[in-house]
mmCIF file of C-alpha atoms in Angstrom:
data_model
loop_
_atom_site.group_PDB
_atom_site.id
_atom_site.type_symbol
_atom_site.label_atom_id
_atom_site.label_comp_id
_atom_site.label_asym_id
_atom_site.label_seq_id
_atom_site.Cartn_x
_atom_site.Cartn_y
_atom_site.Cartn_z
ATOM 1 C CA MET A 1 22.349 5.556 27.676
ATOM 2 C CA ILE A 2 18.908 5.900 26.134
ATOM 3 C CA THR A 3 17.812 9.393 25.086
ATOM 4 C CA PHE A 4 14.085 9.846 24.544
ATOM 5 C CA LEU A 5 13.750 12.326 21.677
ATOM 6 C CA SER A 6 9.995 11.751 21.540
ATOM 7 C CA LYS A 7 7.504 11.322 24.354
ATOM 8 C CA PRO A 8 5.970 7.822 24.571
ATOM 9 C CA LEU A 9 2.283 7.764 23.693
ATOM 10 C CA LEU A 10 0.626 5.305 26.073
ATOM 11 C CA PHE A 11 -2.778 3.704 25.711
ATOM 12 C CA LYS A 12 -4.558 0.583 26.876
ATOM 13 C CA THR A 13 -7.320 -1.833 26.031
ATOM 14 C CA GLU A 14 -9.439 -3.894 28.376
ATOM 15 C CA SER A 15 -6.700 -6.501 28.682
ATOM 16 C CA ALA A 16 -3.316 -4.925 27.867
ATOM 17 C CA HIS A 17 -1.105 -1.809 27.852
ATOM 18 C CA TYR A 18 0.625 -0.448 24.760
ATOM 19 C CA CYS A 19 3.042 2.279 23.673
ATOM 20 C CA PHE A 20 3.030 4.057 20.315
ATOM 21 C CA ASP A 21 6.384 5.440 19.171
ATOM 22 C CA ASN A 22 5.868 8.618 17.166
ATOM 23 C CA SER A 23 9.223 8.347 15.367
ATOM 24 C CA THR A 24 8.925 4.820 13.952
ATOM 25 C CA ARG A 25 5.096 4.483 14.031
ATOM 26 C CA ILE A 26 5.513 1.199 15.904
ATOM 27 C CA VAL A 27 3.203 -0.071 18.656
ATOM 28 C CA ILE A 28 4.732 -2.294 21.335
ATOM 29 C CA PRO A 29 2.966 -4.190 24.147
ATOM 30 C CA LEU A 30 3.911 -3.228 27.700
ATOM 31 C CA GLN A 31 3.990 -4.883 31.070
ATOM 32 C CA GLN A 32 2.552 -2.885 33.969
ATOM 33 C CA LYS A 33 6.001 -1.907 35.313
ATOM 34 C CA GLU A 34 7.067 -0.742 31.835
ATOM 35 C CA GLN A 35 3.895 1.305 31.552
ATOM 36 C CA ASP A 36 4.584 2.956 34.944
ATOM 37 C CA PHE A 37 8.161 3.771 33.910
ATOM 38 C CA LEU A 38 7.251 5.324 30.541
ATOM 39 C CA GLN A 39 4.580 7.494 32.168
ATOM 40 C CA ARG A 40 7.401 9.394 33.874
ATOM 41 C CA ILE A 41 9.347 9.956 30.647
ATOM 42 C CA ASP A 42 9.312 13.295 28.823
ATOM 43 C CA CYS A 43 10.862 14.364 25.538
ATOM 44 C CA GLY A 44 14.582 14.821 26.220
ATOM 45 C CA SER A 45 14.797 12.407 29.172
ATOM 46 C CA GLN A 46 18.001 10.378 29.423
ATOM 47 C CA VAL A 47 18.216 7.034 31.212
ATOM 48 C CA GLU A 48 21.309 4.918 31.778
ATOM 49 C CA ASN A 49 21.209 1.326 30.531
ATOM 50 C CA SER A 50 22.047 0.141 34.032
ATOM 51 C CA TYR A 51 18.790 1.621 35.321
ATOM 52 C CA PHE A 52 16.790 -0.685 33.048
ATOM 53 C CA LEU A 53 18.809 -3.699 34.196
ATOM 54 C CA HIS A 54 18.553 -2.935 37.905
ATOM 55 C CA ASN A 55 14.831 -2.171 37.812
ATOM 56 C CA ASN A 56 13.596 -5.248 35.982
ATOM 57 C CA LEU A 57 13.122 -3.348 32.720
ATOM 58 C CA LYS A 58 15.503 -5.410 30.619
ATOM 59 C CA SER A 59 12.772 -6.438 28.148
ATOM 60 C CA LEU A 60 11.812 -2.794 27.566
ATOM 61 C CA LEU A 61 15.440 -1.880 26.894
ATOM 62 C CA ALA A 62 15.653 -4.720 24.378
ATOM 63 C CA LYS A 63 12.556 -3.423 22.550
ATOM 64 C CA ILE A 64 13.930 0.124 22.410
ATOM 65 C CA LYS A 65 17.233 -1.071 20.934
ATOM 66 C CA LYS A 66 15.683 -3.600 18.550
ATOM 67 C CA TYR A 67 13.201 -1.174 16.979
ATOM 68 C CA ASN A 68 15.228 2.067 17.427
ATOM 69 C CA LEU A 69 12.408 3.659 19.380
ATOM 70 C CA PHE A 70 12.132 7.304 20.485
ATOM 71 C CA LYS A 71 14.938 8.476 18.158
ATOM 72 C CA THR A 72 13.186 11.513 16.676
ATOM 73 C CA ASP A 73 10.221 13.696 17.477
ATOM 74 C CA PHE A 74 8.191 13.153 14.333
ATOM 75 C CA HIS A 75 5.371 15.562 13.547
ATOM 76 C CA MET A 76 2.727 14.882 10.938
ATOM 77 C CA PRO A 77 3.278 17.361 8.084
ATOM 78 C CA TYR A 78 0.539 19.489 6.602
ATOM 79 C CA ILE A 79 -0.595 17.559 3.553
ATOM 80 C CA ASP A 80 -1.690 19.627 0.577
ATOM 81 C CA LYS A 81 -1.368 19.351 -3.203
ATOM 82 C CA ALA A 82 2.206 20.679 -3.215
ATOM 83 C CA TYR A 83 3.258 18.160 -0.540
ATOM 84 C CA ILE A 84 1.753 15.241 -2.493
ATOM 85 C CA GLU A 85 3.332 16.367 -5.776
ATOM 86 C CA ASN A 86 6.750 16.653 -4.108
ATOM 87 C CA LYS A 87 6.389 13.170 -2.558
ATOM 88 C CA LEU A 88 5.488 11.662 -5.931
ATOM 89 C CA GLU A 89 8.411 13.401 -7.642
ATOM 90 C CA THR A 90 11.049 12.526 -5.040
ATOM 91 C CA GLU A 91 9.866 9.142 -3.747
ATOM 92 C CA GLY A 92 7.391 7.776 -6.263
ATOM 93 C CA ILE A 93 4.601 5.355 -5.338
ATOM 94 C CA ALA A 94 5.377 2.394 -3.087
ATOM 95 C CA HIS A 95 1.781 1.330 -2.558
ATOM 96 C CA LEU A 96 -1.427 2.253 -4.304
ATOM 97 C CA CYS A 97 -4.833 1.556 -2.796
ATOM 98 C CA LEU A 98 -7.890 2.441 -4.873
ATOM 99 C CA ILE A 99 -11.144 2.855 -2.958
ATOM 100 C CA VAL A 100 -13.636 2.002 -5.681
ATOM 101 C CA THR A 101 -16.711 2.587 -3.543
ATOM 102 C CA ASP A 102 -17.781 4.171 -0.270
ATOM 103 C CA SER A 103 -20.721 1.782 -0.116
ATOM 104 C CA CYS A 104 -18.994 -1.051 1.735
ATOM 105 C CA ASN A 105 -21.474 -3.648 2.975
ATOM 106 C CA LEU A 106 -19.278 -5.042 5.785
ATOM 107 C CA ARG A 107 -19.155 -2.007 8.095
ATOM 108 C CA CYS A 108 -16.222 -3.355 10.138
ATOM 109 C CA LYS A 109 -15.708 -1.146 13.202
ATOM 110 C CA TYR A 110 -11.941 -1.701 13.223
ATOM 111 C CA CYS A 111 -11.513 -0.498 9.612
ATOM 112 C CA ILE A 112 -9.681 2.841 9.401
ATOM 113 C CA TYR A 113 -11.994 3.898 6.576
ATOM 114 C CA SER A 114 -15.166 3.365 8.586
ATOM 115 C CA ASP A 115 -17.264 6.161 10.084
ATOM 116 C CA HIS A 116 -16.510 4.947 13.600
ATOM 117 C CA TYR A 117 -13.442 7.211 13.707
ATOM 118 C CA LEU A 118 -13.143 10.982 13.701
ATOM 119 C CA PHE A 119 -12.027 12.805 10.549
ATOM 120 C CA THR A 120 -12.937 9.955 8.174
ATOM 121 C CA LYS A 121 -15.371 10.379 5.328
ATOM 122 C CA GLY A 122 -17.592 7.465 6.322
ATOM 123 C CA TYR A 123 -20.020 5.667 4.027
ATOM 124 C CA SER A 124 -21.966 6.869 1.020
ATOM 125 C CA ASN A 125 -23.405 5.601 -2.252
ATOM 126 C CA LYS A 126 -20.526 6.994 -4.300
ATOM 127 C CA PHE A 127 -18.504 4.848 -6.709
ATOM 128 C CA MET A 128 -15.228 5.619 -8.445
ATOM 129 C CA ASP A 129 -15.793 6.268 -12.140
ATOM 130 C CA SER A 130 -13.732 4.336 -14.682
ATOM 131 C CA SER A 131 -11.840 7.432 -15.886
ATOM 132 C CA THR A 132 -10.439 8.054 -12.383
ATOM 133 C CA ALA A 133 -9.344 4.443 -12.025
ATOM 134 C CA PHE A 134 -7.697 4.585 -15.438
ATOM 135 C CA LYS A 135 -5.735 7.717 -14.535
ATOM 136 C CA ALA A 136 -4.551 6.105 -11.277
ATOM 137 C CA VAL A 137 -2.884 3.127 -12.956
ATOM 138 C CA TYR A 138 -1.903 4.807 -16.236
ATOM 139 C CA GLY A 139 1.849 4.896 -16.681
ATOM 140 C CA GLN A 140 2.734 1.909 -14.511
ATOM 141 C CA ILE A 141 5.366 -0.623 -15.574
ATOM 142 C CA PHE A 142 7.102 -3.534 -13.874
ATOM 143 C CA VAL A 143 10.877 -3.972 -13.648
ATOM 144 C CA SER A 144 12.137 -7.396 -12.617
ATOM 145 C CA SER A 145 15.163 -8.002 -10.402
ATOM 146 C CA GLU A 146 17.111 -8.835 -13.586
ATOM 147 C CA GLY A 147 16.312 -5.447 -15.145
ATOM 148 C CA GLN A 148 13.670 -6.741 -17.557
ATOM 149 C CA VAL A 149 10.823 -4.290 -18.224
ATOM 150 C CA TYR A 150 7.257 -5.555 -18.601
ATOM 151 C CA PRO A 151 3.845 -3.841 -18.694
ATOM 152 C CA CYS A 152 2.779 -5.910 -15.647
ATOM 153 C CA MET A 153 4.431 -8.390 -13.326
ATOM 154 C CA MET A 154 1.911 -10.990 -14.537
ATOM 155 C CA MET A 155 2.532 -10.311 -18.257
ATOM 156 C CA ARG A 156 6.100 -11.441 -18.730
ATOM 157 C CA GLN A 157 5.320 -12.819 -22.163
ATOM 158 C CA PHE A 158 5.293 -9.164 -23.327
ATOM 159 C CA LYS A 159 8.813 -7.832 -22.838
ATOM 160 C CA LEU A 160 9.256 -4.084 -23.320
ATOM 161 C CA GLY A 161 12.983 -3.776 -22.800
ATOM 162 C CA ASP A 162 16.116 -4.527 -20.783
ATOM 163 C CA LEU A 163 17.652 -1.928 -18.459
ATOM 164 C CA ARG A 164 20.974 -3.753 -18.544
ATOM 165 C CA SER A 165 21.515 -2.712 -22.147
ATOM 166 C CA GLU A 166 19.367 0.413 -22.595
ATOM 167 C CA LEU A 167 18.022 3.407 -20.720
ATOM 168 C CA LEU A 168 14.456 3.667 -19.489
ATOM 169 C CA TRP A 169 13.691 6.692 -21.686
ATOM 170 C CA GLU A 170 14.793 4.674 -24.723
ATOM 171 C CA ILE A 171 12.246 1.987 -23.866
ATOM 172 C CA PHE A 172 9.487 4.599 -23.551
ATOM 173 C CA PHE A 173 10.615 6.285 -26.777
ATOM 174 C CA ARG A 174 9.759 3.107 -28.709
ATOM 175 C CA LYS A 175 6.182 3.444 -27.394
ATOM 176 C CA SER A 176 5.739 -0.329 -27.219
ATOM 177 C CA HIS A 177 4.072 0.230 -23.851
ATOM 178 C CA LYS A 178 1.263 2.381 -25.277
ATOM 179 C CA PRO A 179 -1.111 -0.491 -26.239
ATOM 180 C CA PHE A 180 -1.029 -1.740 -22.636
ATOM 181 C CA TRP A 181 -1.557 1.674 -21.058
ATOM 182 C CA GLU A 182 -4.374 2.598 -23.445
ATOM 183 C CA MET A 183 -6.213 -0.728 -23.494
ATOM 184 C CA SER A 184 -9.855 -0.413 -22.473
ATOM 185 C CA LYS A 185 -13.060 -2.411 -22.764
ATOM 186 C CA THR A 186 -14.140 -0.289 -25.732
ATOM 187 C CA GLN A 187 -11.364 -1.906 -27.785
ATOM 188 C CA ILE A 188 -12.580 -5.468 -27.225
ATOM 189 C CA GLU A 189 -15.213 -6.725 -29.644
ATOM 190 C CA GLY A 190 -18.397 -7.678 -27.859
ATOM 191 C CA CYS A 191 -17.177 -6.190 -24.578
ATOM 192 C CA SER A 192 -17.845 -2.477 -25.066
ATOM 193 C CA ASP A 193 -21.615 -2.982 -25.325
ATOM 194 C CA CYS A 194 -21.825 -5.562 -22.533
ATOM 195 C CA PRO A 195 -24.053 -4.410 -19.634
ATOM 196 C CA LYS A 196 -21.620 -6.005 -17.188
ATOM 197 C CA ASN A 197 -18.395 -4.552 -18.528
ATOM 198 C CA LEU A 198 -17.823 -2.247 -15.539
ATOM 199 C CA SER A 199 -18.511 -4.911 -12.913
ATOM 200 C CA CYS A 200 -16.816 -7.764 -14.786
ATOM 201 C CA PHE A 201 -13.817 -9.457 -13.176
ATOM 202 C CA ASP A 202 -11.445 -9.153 -16.101
ATOM 203 C CA CYS A 203 -7.672 -9.510 -15.840
ATOM 204 C CA ARG A 204 -5.840 -8.792 -19.083
ATOM 205 C CA ALA A 205 -2.776 -10.623 -17.781
ATOM 206 C CA LEU A 206 -4.719 -13.789 -17.013
ATOM 207 C CA ASP A 207 -6.652 -13.776 -20.266
ATOM 208 C CA SER A 208 -3.690 -12.928 -22.490
ATOM 209 C CA PHE A 209 -1.758 -15.835 -21.000
ATOM 210 C CA LYS A 210 -4.361 -18.239 -22.445
ATOM 211 C CA SER A 211 -5.533 -16.366 -25.541
ATOM 212 C CA GLU A 212 -2.050 -15.003 -26.391
ATOM 213 C CA LYS A 213 -3.730 -11.733 -27.330
ATOM 214 C CA LEU A 214 -4.000 -8.481 -25.391
ATOM 215 C CA ASN A 215 -7.661 -8.127 -26.392
ATOM 216 C CA GLY A 216 -8.535 -11.799 -25.996
ATOM 217 C CA MET A 217 -11.652 -12.946 -24.138
ATOM 218 C CA TYR A 218 -10.856 -16.589 -23.438
ATOM 219 C CA TYR A 219 -12.586 -16.653 -20.054
ATOM 220 C CA CYS A 220 -15.672 -14.611 -20.956
ATOM 221 C CA GLU A 221 -18.932 -16.481 -20.316
ATOM 222 C CA ARG A 222 -21.077 -14.047 -22.322
ATOM 223 C CA LEU A 223 -19.030 -14.173 -25.525
ATOM 224 C CA ASN A 224 -18.530 -17.946 -25.263
ATOM 225 C CA THR A 225 -15.078 -17.716 -26.808
ATOM 226 C CA GLY A 226 -13.526 -20.199 -24.425
ATOM 227 C CA VAL A 227 -14.122 -22.093 -21.212
ATOM 228 C CA LYS A 228 -16.585 -20.647 -18.759
ATOM 229 C CA THR A 229 -15.314 -19.184 -15.499
ATOM 230 C CA CYS A 230 -17.600 -21.479 -13.529
ATOM 231 C CA GLU A 231 -15.754 -24.443 -15.036
ATOM 232 C CA LEU A 232 -12.341 -23.283 -13.816
ATOM 233 C CA LYS A 233 -10.827 -25.349 -11.022
#
């Protein structure tokens, strides 16, 4: 028996029908007969498996079982500062997306950040300042599947510690991570006064791999300390 603990949210485009499941946040395509069936479903409805089989709804039953649809009646929580702080403390960060500018020149209508949708901030001429970006990534480390601790997944030549033989707080206590967290353009000779330092594509991991220095500038065209980026293949 299938128990619908959430009401199916149905919508359509010019060419197809779809259902959004509020509990799993999954969207599934629907045939017309599946659409007609789900229109009659309310929260709390119970339907025997045999009904799906006898009414040519076997594919819909398979989707419900495969994706565990309609299991809970999820409600979007009220998001405030306390909610965000609790999420960070209990779950941490799984994905971080930095919006460095509101002045996107593509204006894609399907983008969730565009002004084509309600309750979005739309476009402007605002840019994220460097101090905000620095605070967002400050304190990040990478732990490999073997328990090795590095400042970045691309900087494995700089090992900070090993969780198989020591605790994480012991690694931080040594403060060997501080140079990586506090590195900035102002600490690189010839870079701090460069007019392009904020718009420069500079990856410390990529450069340090070639220069073998955290403050190396092997790929910088302006300083001419190595090969030019236009020569890279």
